[in-house]
């Protein structure tokens, strides 16, 4: 019997993602001027207010207010009518020095033996449902949000769009093969201007104006947004869209008040959106605002790198990798693999795990070096998922009133590289 599975995504203007982007922009600013910085930065956003808290150990000083305002304005919260304006909101800082008790567990005389910044377990996952080795449900949900943001920034079509939005995609899977067979339901909720005004102040006139707005938005989602999304998909996935797809657009009927004015946002509250959309597993630790000494982030990236390369190498069609650490210890306390019965090699999952552990050095310092994580690469991860992204080199510009301007070339999403495929095929006899 077939079954349904659902994943969601949120836009860059969603309040939790606003918080994530501010935290990661602050982290990047520290790393741009002091790559050895230790940062754990949390952000809260609400109506007209930003609160930045956490702990830092760094040799540089950055302008938190300037960084936060740049991010907020870039997202599109740049006018007072949105009740959250990057140029006018309050920015309160409660950053303080990193605890010496934590720091002595991380920094070592031998940098190679750097300890884990905290205890915990981290997961990486990959499957062959899409070219990105990501679940189709999440892949589509992210693409819908990304394309909607592109339409908003172009300001030609759907000119009423505001920054806050959410998507949800339900896919029907074959009950025997566990492969996606069709798109079942799409939900799009998008913030918008009040672009149709009621004829008078009566409740009936307001209801009619709301109905007309909803009809226009739903028509535009169906005839502008979704065709642009489908055009970017492979022919096999395009065929999964049939005339039975259920589409819900702004199910409450109106979405004018949104962003931090509609709901308080916090760093790290969209961890399933950030990873695999509910597929696989999640250890519970958030990513944004944390430097790579925090294994919540670096080891999760490393586990994804392993799982993706293993699936691409043909070891299995689906793989979950778990790694766990004790604070202050360099070597992980456990390393686990689950192929969900899809293994293509004559080895148990435990034997696969042992071979992978021999190939990939999972000490925090080794992960940082292998994936080039001490560079300012994090602001780009804070929207549309940390996994399944395109690897690319960019030059990022950083400004400091205290240390001048810097242009730094970085490689983004290094954990998405398929640079171990040949080595794994050789090791596993594929």
Tab-separated table of C-alpha atoms in Angstrom:
chain	number	residue	atom	x	y	z
A	1	UNK	CA	0.000	0.000	0.000
A	2	UNK	CA	1.318	3.442	-0.905
A	3	UNK	CA	1.953	6.017	1.798
A	4	UNK	CA	2.388	9.784	2.097
A	5	UNK	CA	5.326	11.761	3.530
A	6	UNK	CA	5.520	15.531	4.022
A	7	UNK	CA	8.319	18.082	4.418
A	8	UNK	CA	8.212	21.850	4.839
A	9	UNK	CA	10.439	24.816	4.115
A	10	UNK	CA	10.328	28.487	5.073
A	11	UNK	CA	11.525	31.653	3.359
A	12	UNK	CA	14.379	33.958	4.288
A	13	UNK	CA	11.759	36.311	5.719
A	14	UNK	CA	10.353	33.776	8.176
A	15	UNK	CA	11.128	35.114	11.681
A	16	UNK	CA	13.155	32.058	12.732
A	17	UNK	CA	15.204	32.317	9.541
A	18	UNK	CA	15.746	36.043	10.087
A	19	UNK	CA	17.279	35.086	13.434
A	20	UNK	CA	19.399	32.334	11.849
A	21	UNK	CA	20.741	34.703	9.198
A	22	UNK	CA	21.720	37.356	11.738
A	23	UNK	CA	23.514	34.763	13.879
A	24	UNK	CA	25.424	33.331	10.917
A	25	UNK	CA	26.278	36.773	9.530
A	26	UNK	CA	27.785	37.669	12.913
A	27	UNK	CA	29.742	34.392	12.903
A	28	UNK	CA	31.062	35.131	9.398
A	29	UNK	CA	32.103	38.622	10.449
A	30	UNK	CA	34.151	37.208	13.328
A	31	UNK	CA	35.759	34.505	11.154
A	32	UNK	CA	36.596	36.993	8.391
A	33	UNK	CA	38.840	38.945	10.757
A	34	UNK	CA	39.880	36.170	13.166
A	35	UNK	CA	39.514	32.609	11.788
A	36	UNK	CA	40.234	31.127	15.226
A	37	UNK	CA	37.164	32.796	16.768
A	38	UNK	CA	34.945	30.688	19.003
A	39	UNK	CA	31.333	31.819	18.614
A	40	UNK	CA	27.947	30.705	19.910
A	41	UNK	CA	25.522	33.446	18.904
A	42	UNK	CA	21.762	33.325	19.454
A	43	UNK	CA	19.315	35.881	18.053
A	44	UNK	CA	15.715	36.747	18.952
A	45	UNK	CA	13.600	38.965	16.698
A	46	UNK	CA	10.186	40.436	17.426
A	47	UNK	CA	8.224	43.567	16.545
A	48	UNK	CA	10.794	46.337	16.107
A	49	UNK	CA	13.434	44.577	18.210
A	50	UNK	CA	16.497	42.346	17.832
A	51	UNK	CA	18.233	40.702	20.803
A	52	UNK	CA	21.668	39.120	20.279
A	53	UNK	CA	23.073	36.887	23.023
A	54	UNK	CA	25.727	34.225	23.466
A	55	UNK	CA	29.432	33.802	24.088
A	56	UNK	CA	32.497	34.638	22.013
A	57	UNK	CA	36.279	34.248	22.220
A	58	UNK	CA	37.969	36.324	19.506
A	59	UNK	CA	40.826	38.715	18.791
A	60	UNK	CA	38.601	40.974	16.696
A	61	UNK	CA	35.739	43.350	17.402
A	62	UNK	CA	32.712	43.655	15.152
A	63	UNK	CA	29.785	46.038	14.922
A	64	UNK	CA	26.838	43.796	15.803
A	65	UNK	CA	24.248	46.474	15.100
A	66	UNK	CA	25.613	47.202	11.634
A	67	UNK	CA	25.712	43.493	10.745
A	68	UNK	CA	22.162	42.836	11.965
A	69	UNK	CA	20.731	45.834	10.102
A	70	UNK	CA	22.439	44.811	6.852
A	71	UNK	CA	20.925	41.344	7.021
A	72	UNK	CA	17.418	42.562	7.860
A	73	UNK	CA	17.364	45.139	5.058
A	74	UNK	CA	18.714	42.621	2.545
A	75	UNK	CA	15.913	40.188	3.401
A	76	UNK	CA	13.364	42.881	2.570
A	77	UNK	CA	12.284	44.231	5.947
A	78	UNK	CA	13.164	47.766	4.970
A	79	UNK	CA	10.047	49.857	5.614
A	80	UNK	CA	8.005	50.736	8.650
A	81	UNK	CA	4.701	49.384	7.336
A	82	UNK	CA	6.086	45.862	7.846
A	83	UNK	CA	6.470	46.656	11.569
A	84	UNK	CA	10.062	45.414	11.380
A	85	UNK	CA	12.536	47.725	9.657
A	86	UNK	CA	16.265	47.072	9.509
A	87	UNK	CA	17.082	50.760	9.602
A	88	UNK	CA	14.857	51.563	12.579
A	89	UNK	CA	14.553	48.471	14.796
A	90	UNK	CA	16.265	48.319	18.165
A	91	UNK	CA	19.327	46.065	18.451
A	92	UNK	CA	20.278	44.868	21.928
A	93	UNK	CA	23.520	42.918	22.523
A	94	UNK	CA	24.170	40.521	25.392
A	95	UNK	CA	27.239	38.751	23.989
A	96	UNK	CA	29.881	37.843	26.563
A	97	UNK	CA	33.211	36.013	26.818
A	98	UNK	CA	33.208	32.243	26.246
A	99	UNK	CA	33.373	30.217	29.451
A	100	UNK	CA	36.909	29.180	30.354
A	101	UNK	CA	35.543	25.804	31.425
A	102	UNK	CA	34.292	25.180	27.874
A	103	UNK	CA	37.346	26.678	26.188
A	104	UNK	CA	39.864	24.463	27.983
A	105	UNK	CA	37.985	21.403	26.697
A	106	UNK	CA	38.247	22.638	23.111
A	107	UNK	CA	41.688	24.191	22.668
A	108	UNK	CA	44.714	21.914	23.011
A	109	UNK	CA	48.474	22.361	22.854
A	110	UNK	CA	48.354	20.005	19.871
A	111	UNK	CA	45.715	21.538	17.535
A	112	UNK	CA	45.073	18.118	15.983
A	113	UNK	CA	43.705	16.915	19.321
A	114	UNK	CA	41.157	19.725	19.635
A	115	UNK	CA	38.284	18.471	21.754
A	116	UNK	CA	34.612	18.514	20.829
A	117	UNK	CA	32.895	21.733	21.911
A	118	UNK	CA	30.029	19.818	23.472
A	119	UNK	CA	28.600	16.357	23.922
A	120	UNK	CA	25.819	15.149	21.663
A	121	UNK	CA	24.911	13.084	18.634
A	122	UNK	CA	24.784	14.274	15.042
A	123	UNK	CA	23.260	12.708	11.945
A	124	UNK	CA	23.946	12.793	8.231
A	125	UNK	CA	21.584	11.375	5.626
A	126	UNK	CA	21.493	10.836	1.883
A	127	UNK	CA	19.247	9.034	-0.586
A	128	UNK	CA	19.112	8.707	-4.348
A	129	UNK	CA	15.617	10.211	-4.822
A	130	UNK	CA	17.079	13.363	-6.408
A	131	UNK	CA	20.273	14.457	-8.136
A	132	UNK	CA	21.214	16.301	-4.929
A	133	UNK	CA	20.915	13.042	-2.944
A	134	UNK	CA	18.149	14.643	-0.897
A	135	UNK	CA	14.536	13.640	-0.196
A	136	UNK	CA	12.170	14.833	-2.916
A	137	UNK	CA	9.703	16.285	-0.396
A	138	UNK	CA	12.249	18.710	1.027
A	139	UNK	CA	13.919	19.406	-2.295
A	140	UNK	CA	10.613	20.643	-3.726
A	141	UNK	CA	9.660	22.599	-0.602
A	142	UNK	CA	12.981	24.485	-0.704
A	143	UNK	CA	12.720	25.145	-4.432
A	144	UNK	CA	9.223	26.615	-4.046
A	145	UNK	CA	10.483	29.022	-1.377
A	146	UNK	CA	13.590	29.977	-3.321
A	147	UNK	CA	11.650	30.673	-6.511
A	148	UNK	CA	9.017	32.686	-4.651
A	149	UNK	CA	11.796	34.868	-3.210
A	150	UNK	CA	13.247	35.332	-6.707
A	151	UNK	CA	9.859	36.489	-7.990
A	152	UNK	CA	9.552	38.910	-5.069
A	153	UNK	CA	13.003	40.397	-5.708
A	154	UNK	CA	12.327	40.793	-9.437
A	155	UNK	CA	9.299	42.993	-8.546
A	156	UNK	CA	7.662	42.352	-11.925
A	157	UNK	CA	5.146	39.624	-11.178
A	158	UNK	CA	3.321	39.088	-7.881
A	159	UNK	CA	4.463	42.554	-6.807
A	160	UNK	CA	2.359	42.333	-3.661
A	161	UNK	CA	4.682	39.732	-2.069
A	162	UNK	CA	6.225	40.354	1.336
A	163	UNK	CA	9.238	38.454	2.765
A	164	UNK	CA	7.576	35.888	5.058
A	165	UNK	CA	6.357	32.611	3.546
A	166	UNK	CA	6.172	28.853	4.067
A	167	UNK	CA	5.777	25.819	1.840
A	168	UNK	CA	4.861	22.206	2.440
A	169	UNK	CA	5.057	19.293	0.016
A	170	UNK	CA	3.452	15.867	0.403
A	171	UNK	CA	4.698	13.081	-1.849
A	172	UNK	CA	3.118	9.679	-2.410
A	173	UNK	CA	5.602	6.816	-2.100
A	174	UNK	CA	5.339	3.264	-3.385
A	175	UNK	CA	4.795	1.025	-0.369
A	176	UNK	CA	7.106	-1.725	-1.660
A	177	UNK	CA	9.960	0.131	-3.343
A	178	UNK	CA	9.727	3.263	-1.156
A	179	UNK	CA	10.261	5.364	-4.268
A	180	UNK	CA	8.293	8.592	-4.909
A	181	UNK	CA	5.528	8.126	-7.470
A	182	UNK	CA	3.529	11.383	-7.487
A	183	UNK	CA	3.141	14.781	-5.898
A	184	UNK	CA	0.081	14.630	-3.665
A	185	UNK	CA	-0.315	18.033	-1.948
A	186	UNK	CA	1.399	21.427	-2.060
A	187	UNK	CA	0.803	24.139	0.533
A	188	UNK	CA	2.050	27.705	0.000
A	189	UNK	CA	1.442	30.448	2.561
A	190	UNK	CA	2.872	33.806	1.594
A	191	UNK	CA	2.783	37.192	3.246
A	192	UNK	CA	1.358	39.930	1.035
A	193	UNK	CA	0.390	43.578	0.858
A	194	UNK	CA	-3.239	44.452	1.372
A	195	UNK	CA	-3.465	45.174	-2.353
A	196	UNK	CA	-7.270	45.175	-2.624
A	197	UNK	CA	-9.066	47.578	-0.303
A	198	UNK	CA	-12.662	47.056	0.849
A	199	UNK	CA	-15.357	49.229	-0.711
A	200	UNK	CA	-16.437	50.414	2.739
A	201	UNK	CA	-15.807	49.655	6.414
A	202	UNK	CA	-18.361	46.861	6.697
A	203	UNK	CA	-17.362	43.309	7.577
A	204	UNK	CA	-18.901	42.079	4.349
A	205	UNK	CA	-16.807	44.480	2.242
A	206	UNK	CA	-13.639	43.374	4.024
A	207	UNK	CA	-14.496	39.721	3.486
A	208	UNK	CA	-15.047	40.347	-0.234
A	209	UNK	CA	-11.710	42.184	-0.544
A	210	UNK	CA	-9.975	39.306	1.243
A	211	UNK	CA	-11.629	36.788	-1.082
A	212	UNK	CA	-10.455	38.680	-4.160
A	213	UNK	CA	-6.894	38.887	-2.831
A	214	UNK	CA	-6.811	35.177	-2.073
A	215	UNK	CA	-8.153	34.316	-5.535
A	216	UNK	CA	-5.442	36.432	-7.176
A	217	UNK	CA	-2.655	34.960	-5.036
A	218	UNK	CA	-3.779	31.374	-5.624
A	219	UNK	CA	-4.019	31.971	-9.368
A	220	UNK	CA	-0.501	33.459	-9.400
A	221	UNK	CA	0.930	30.564	-7.382
A	222	UNK	CA	-0.666	28.107	-9.785
A	223	UNK	CA	0.204	29.893	-13.018
A	224	UNK	CA	3.424	31.782	-12.233
A	225	UNK	CA	5.240	30.167	-9.307
A	226	UNK	CA	4.660	26.454	-9.868
A	227	UNK	CA	5.475	26.490	-13.627
A	228	UNK	CA	8.797	28.184	-12.801
A	229	UNK	CA	9.488	25.514	-10.181
A	230	UNK	CA	8.575	22.614	-12.481
A	231	UNK	CA	10.766	23.983	-15.276
A	232	UNK	CA	13.815	23.368	-13.071
A	233	UNK	CA	12.974	19.741	-12.322
A	234	UNK	CA	14.056	16.610	-14.150
A	235	UNK	CA	11.560	15.069	-16.596
A	236	UNK	CA	10.949	12.167	-14.180
A	237	UNK	CA	9.894	14.526	-11.384
A	238	UNK	CA	7.841	16.719	-13.739
A	239	UNK	CA	5.769	13.641	-14.573
A	240	UNK	CA	4.836	13.322	-10.896
A	241	UNK	CA	2.740	16.490	-11.173
A	242	UNK	CA	-0.684	15.403	-12.413
A	243	UNK	CA	-4.095	17.066	-12.471
A	244	UNK	CA	-4.906	15.489	-9.100
A	245	UNK	CA	-2.338	17.534	-7.142
A	246	UNK	CA	-4.034	19.267	-4.211
A	247	UNK	CA	-3.001	22.915	-3.834
A	248	UNK	CA	-3.624	24.988	-0.710
A	249	UNK	CA	-2.678	28.677	-0.847
A	250	UNK	CA	-2.935	30.907	2.246
A	251	UNK	CA	-5.461	28.564	3.892
A	252	UNK	CA	-6.421	31.166	6.538
A	253	UNK	CA	-7.455	33.512	3.715
A	254	UNK	CA	-5.173	36.430	4.571
A	255	UNK	CA	-1.496	36.883	5.489
A	256	UNK	CA	-0.647	40.581	5.735
A	257	UNK	CA	0.908	40.660	9.215
A	258	UNK	CA	4.005	38.456	9.144
A	259	UNK	CA	7.703	38.232	9.862
A	260	UNK	CA	8.921	39.173	13.342
A	261	UNK	CA	5.837	41.392	13.798
A	262	UNK	CA	3.579	38.368	13.416
A	263	UNK	CA	5.635	35.805	15.324
A	264	UNK	CA	8.794	35.976	17.412
A	265	UNK	CA	11.804	34.358	15.734
A	266	UNK	CA	14.632	32.446	17.402
A	267	UNK	CA	17.913	31.011	16.157
A	268	UNK	CA	17.862	27.253	15.727
A	269	UNK	CA	14.127	26.663	15.657
A	270	UNK	CA	13.991	25.274	12.101
A	271	UNK	CA	16.425	22.371	12.424
A	272	UNK	CA	14.335	19.935	10.358
A	273	UNK	CA	14.020	22.490	7.547
A	274	UNK	CA	17.805	22.910	7.811
A	275	UNK	CA	18.520	19.189	7.382
A	276	UNK	CA	16.354	16.485	5.781
A	277	UNK	CA	12.727	17.488	6.200
A	278	UNK	CA	11.956	14.718	8.678
A	279	UNK	CA	13.655	11.946	6.720
A	280	UNK	CA	16.553	10.197	8.430
A	281	UNK	CA	17.087	11.592	11.923
A	282	UNK	CA	18.281	14.700	13.778
A	283	UNK	CA	20.360	14.870	16.926
A	284	UNK	CA	18.593	17.990	18.175
A	285	UNK	CA	21.433	20.496	17.999
A	286	UNK	CA	20.978	23.609	15.873
A	287	UNK	CA	23.627	24.921	13.456
A	288	UNK	CA	23.366	28.681	12.978
A	289	UNK	CA	25.576	31.004	15.001
A	290	UNK	CA	28.015	28.236	15.981
A	291	UNK	CA	31.646	28.116	14.888
A	292	UNK	CA	32.954	24.698	13.715
A	293	UNK	CA	34.445	23.769	17.089
A	294	UNK	CA	30.800	23.050	17.950
A	295	UNK	CA	30.301	19.517	16.669
A	296	UNK	CA	26.546	20.141	16.500
A	297	UNK	CA	27.458	21.861	13.263
A	298	UNK	CA	30.762	20.478	11.978
A	299	UNK	CA	30.077	16.794	12.687
A	300	UNK	CA	26.593	17.052	11.156
A	301	UNK	CA	28.197	18.417	7.987
A	302	UNK	CA	30.826	15.654	8.073
A	303	UNK	CA	28.158	12.977	8.513
A	304	UNK	CA	26.232	14.358	5.523
A	305	UNK	CA	29.473	14.358	3.482
A	306	UNK	CA	30.028	10.681	4.322
A	307	UNK	CA	26.438	9.610	3.630
A	308	UNK	CA	26.255	11.482	0.323
A	309	UNK	CA	29.539	10.088	-0.981
A	310	UNK	CA	28.588	6.579	0.138
A	311	UNK	CA	25.231	6.672	-1.663
A	312	UNK	CA	26.824	8.232	-4.760
A	313	UNK	CA	29.448	5.473	-4.714
A	314	UNK	CA	26.693	2.848	-4.812
A	315	UNK	CA	27.210	1.384	-1.334
A	316	UNK	CA	23.480	1.824	-0.641
A	317	UNK	CA	20.557	3.747	-2.090
A	318	UNK	CA	19.833	5.316	1.300
A	319	UNK	CA	22.113	5.876	4.288
A	320	UNK	CA	21.966	7.396	7.760
A	321	UNK	CA	25.214	8.146	9.591
A	322	UNK	CA	25.299	8.930	13.310
A	323	UNK	CA	28.332	10.178	15.210
A	324	UNK	CA	28.483	11.109	18.912
A	325	UNK	CA	30.997	12.973	21.074
A	326	UNK	CA	31.910	13.701	24.676
A	327	UNK	CA	32.827	17.326	25.415
A	328	UNK	CA	36.571	17.891	25.355
A	329	UNK	CA	37.335	14.558	23.645
A	330	UNK	CA	38.695	14.463	20.107
A	331	UNK	CA	37.612	10.987	19.042
A	332	UNK	CA	33.887	10.288	18.719
A	333	UNK	CA	32.396	7.898	21.260
A	334	UNK	CA	30.360	6.139	18.552
A	335	UNK	CA	29.934	5.891	14.801
A	336	UNK	CA	26.812	4.204	13.391
A	337	UNK	CA	25.428	3.465	9.922
A	338	UNK	CA	21.938	2.419	8.849
A	339	UNK	CA	21.297	1.573	5.188
A	340	UNK	CA	17.608	0.723	5.739
A	341	UNK	CA	18.129	-2.596	3.986
A	342	UNK	CA	19.285	-0.923	0.763
A	343	UNK	CA	22.943	-1.981	0.981
A	344	UNK	CA	24.511	-3.101	-2.303
A	345	UNK	CA	27.620	-4.612	-0.746
A	346	UNK	CA	28.001	-7.938	1.036
A	347	UNK	CA	28.637	-6.337	4.415
A	348	UNK	CA	26.547	-5.664	7.484
A	349	UNK	CA	25.785	-2.064	8.399
A	350	UNK	CA	28.238	-2.410	11.302
A	351	UNK	CA	30.972	-3.531	8.889
A	352	UNK	CA	30.155	-0.640	6.551
A	353	UNK	CA	30.441	1.729	9.505
A	354	UNK	CA	33.845	0.330	10.469
A	355	UNK	CA	35.236	0.807	6.954
A	356	UNK	CA	33.862	4.352	6.693
A	357	UNK	CA	35.312	5.234	10.092
A	358	UNK	CA	38.742	4.112	8.876
A	359	UNK	CA	38.482	6.354	5.800
A	360	UNK	CA	37.059	9.521	7.396
A	361	UNK	CA	38.902	11.114	10.316
A	362	UNK	CA	36.114	12.378	12.563
A	363	UNK	CA	38.194	14.380	15.042
A	364	UNK	CA	36.886	17.974	15.141
A	365	UNK	CA	40.165	19.482	13.904
A	366	UNK	CA	40.311	17.026	11.004
A	367	UNK	CA	36.712	17.834	10.031
A	368	UNK	CA	37.476	21.569	10.085
A	369	UNK	CA	40.474	21.052	7.802
A	370	UNK	CA	38.815	18.587	5.427
A	371	UNK	CA	35.739	20.748	4.872
A	372	UNK	CA	37.471	24.157	5.194
A	373	UNK	CA	35.143	25.210	7.984
A	374	UNK	CA	37.256	27.998	9.503
A	375	UNK	CA	36.272	30.364	6.701
A	376	UNK	CA	33.316	32.800	6.634
A	377	UNK	CA	30.949	30.480	4.747
A	378	UNK	CA	27.915	30.381	6.989
A	379	UNK	CA	25.469	33.162	6.163
A	380	UNK	CA	24.546	31.377	2.922
A	381	UNK	CA	23.622	28.221	4.857
A	382	UNK	CA	20.960	29.984	6.932
A	383	UNK	CA	18.262	29.829	4.226
A	384	UNK	CA	16.908	27.023	2.020
A	385	UNK	CA	18.694	24.251	3.905
A	386	UNK	CA	22.248	23.422	4.872
A	387	UNK	CA	22.238	20.189	2.857
A	388	UNK	CA	21.715	19.412	-0.817
A	389	UNK	CA	23.163	22.742	-1.947
A	390	UNK	CA	25.473	23.493	-4.886
A	391	UNK	CA	29.175	23.724	-4.133
A	392	UNK	CA	30.533	27.009	-5.445
A	393	UNK	CA	33.354	29.483	-4.995
A	394	UNK	CA	32.495	33.103	-4.303
A	395	UNK	CA	34.290	36.239	-3.198
A	396	UNK	CA	32.658	37.701	-0.088
A	397	UNK	CA	33.119	41.320	0.947
A	398	UNK	CA	33.437	42.262	4.603
A	399	UNK	CA	33.497	45.740	6.094
A	400	UNK	CA	34.840	46.759	9.494
A	401	UNK	CA	35.107	50.281	10.840
A	402	UNK	CA	37.963	48.999	12.994
A	403	UNK	CA	40.016	46.743	10.683
A	404	UNK	CA	39.099	47.887	7.178
A	405	UNK	CA	37.540	46.037	4.259
A	406	UNK	CA	38.365	42.494	3.178
A	407	UNK	CA	37.500	40.454	0.095
A	408	UNK	CA	37.772	36.738	0.871
A	409	UNK	CA	37.370	33.908	-1.632
A	410	UNK	CA	35.554	30.974	-0.056
A	411	UNK	CA	34.079	27.692	-1.191
A	412	UNK	CA	30.494	27.221	-0.029
A	413	UNK	CA	28.896	23.914	0.993
A	414	UNK	CA	32.084	21.853	0.839
A	415	UNK	CA	30.323	18.965	2.602
A	416	UNK	CA	28.288	18.504	-0.587
A	417	UNK	CA	31.380	17.583	-2.628
A	418	UNK	CA	31.480	14.121	-4.162
A	419	UNK	CA	35.238	13.970	-3.678
A	420	UNK	CA	35.422	10.554	-1.945
A	421	UNK	CA	33.332	8.543	-4.403
A	422	UNK	CA	36.250	6.893	-6.225
A	423	UNK	CA	38.049	6.121	-2.961
A	424	UNK	CA	34.905	4.530	-1.510
A	425	UNK	CA	34.264	2.468	-4.631
A	426	UNK	CA	37.789	1.108	-4.420
A	427	UNK	CA	37.529	0.420	-0.689
A	428	UNK	CA	34.202	-1.388	-1.074
A	429	UNK	CA	35.081	-3.199	-4.306
A	430	UNK	CA	32.456	-1.431	-6.420
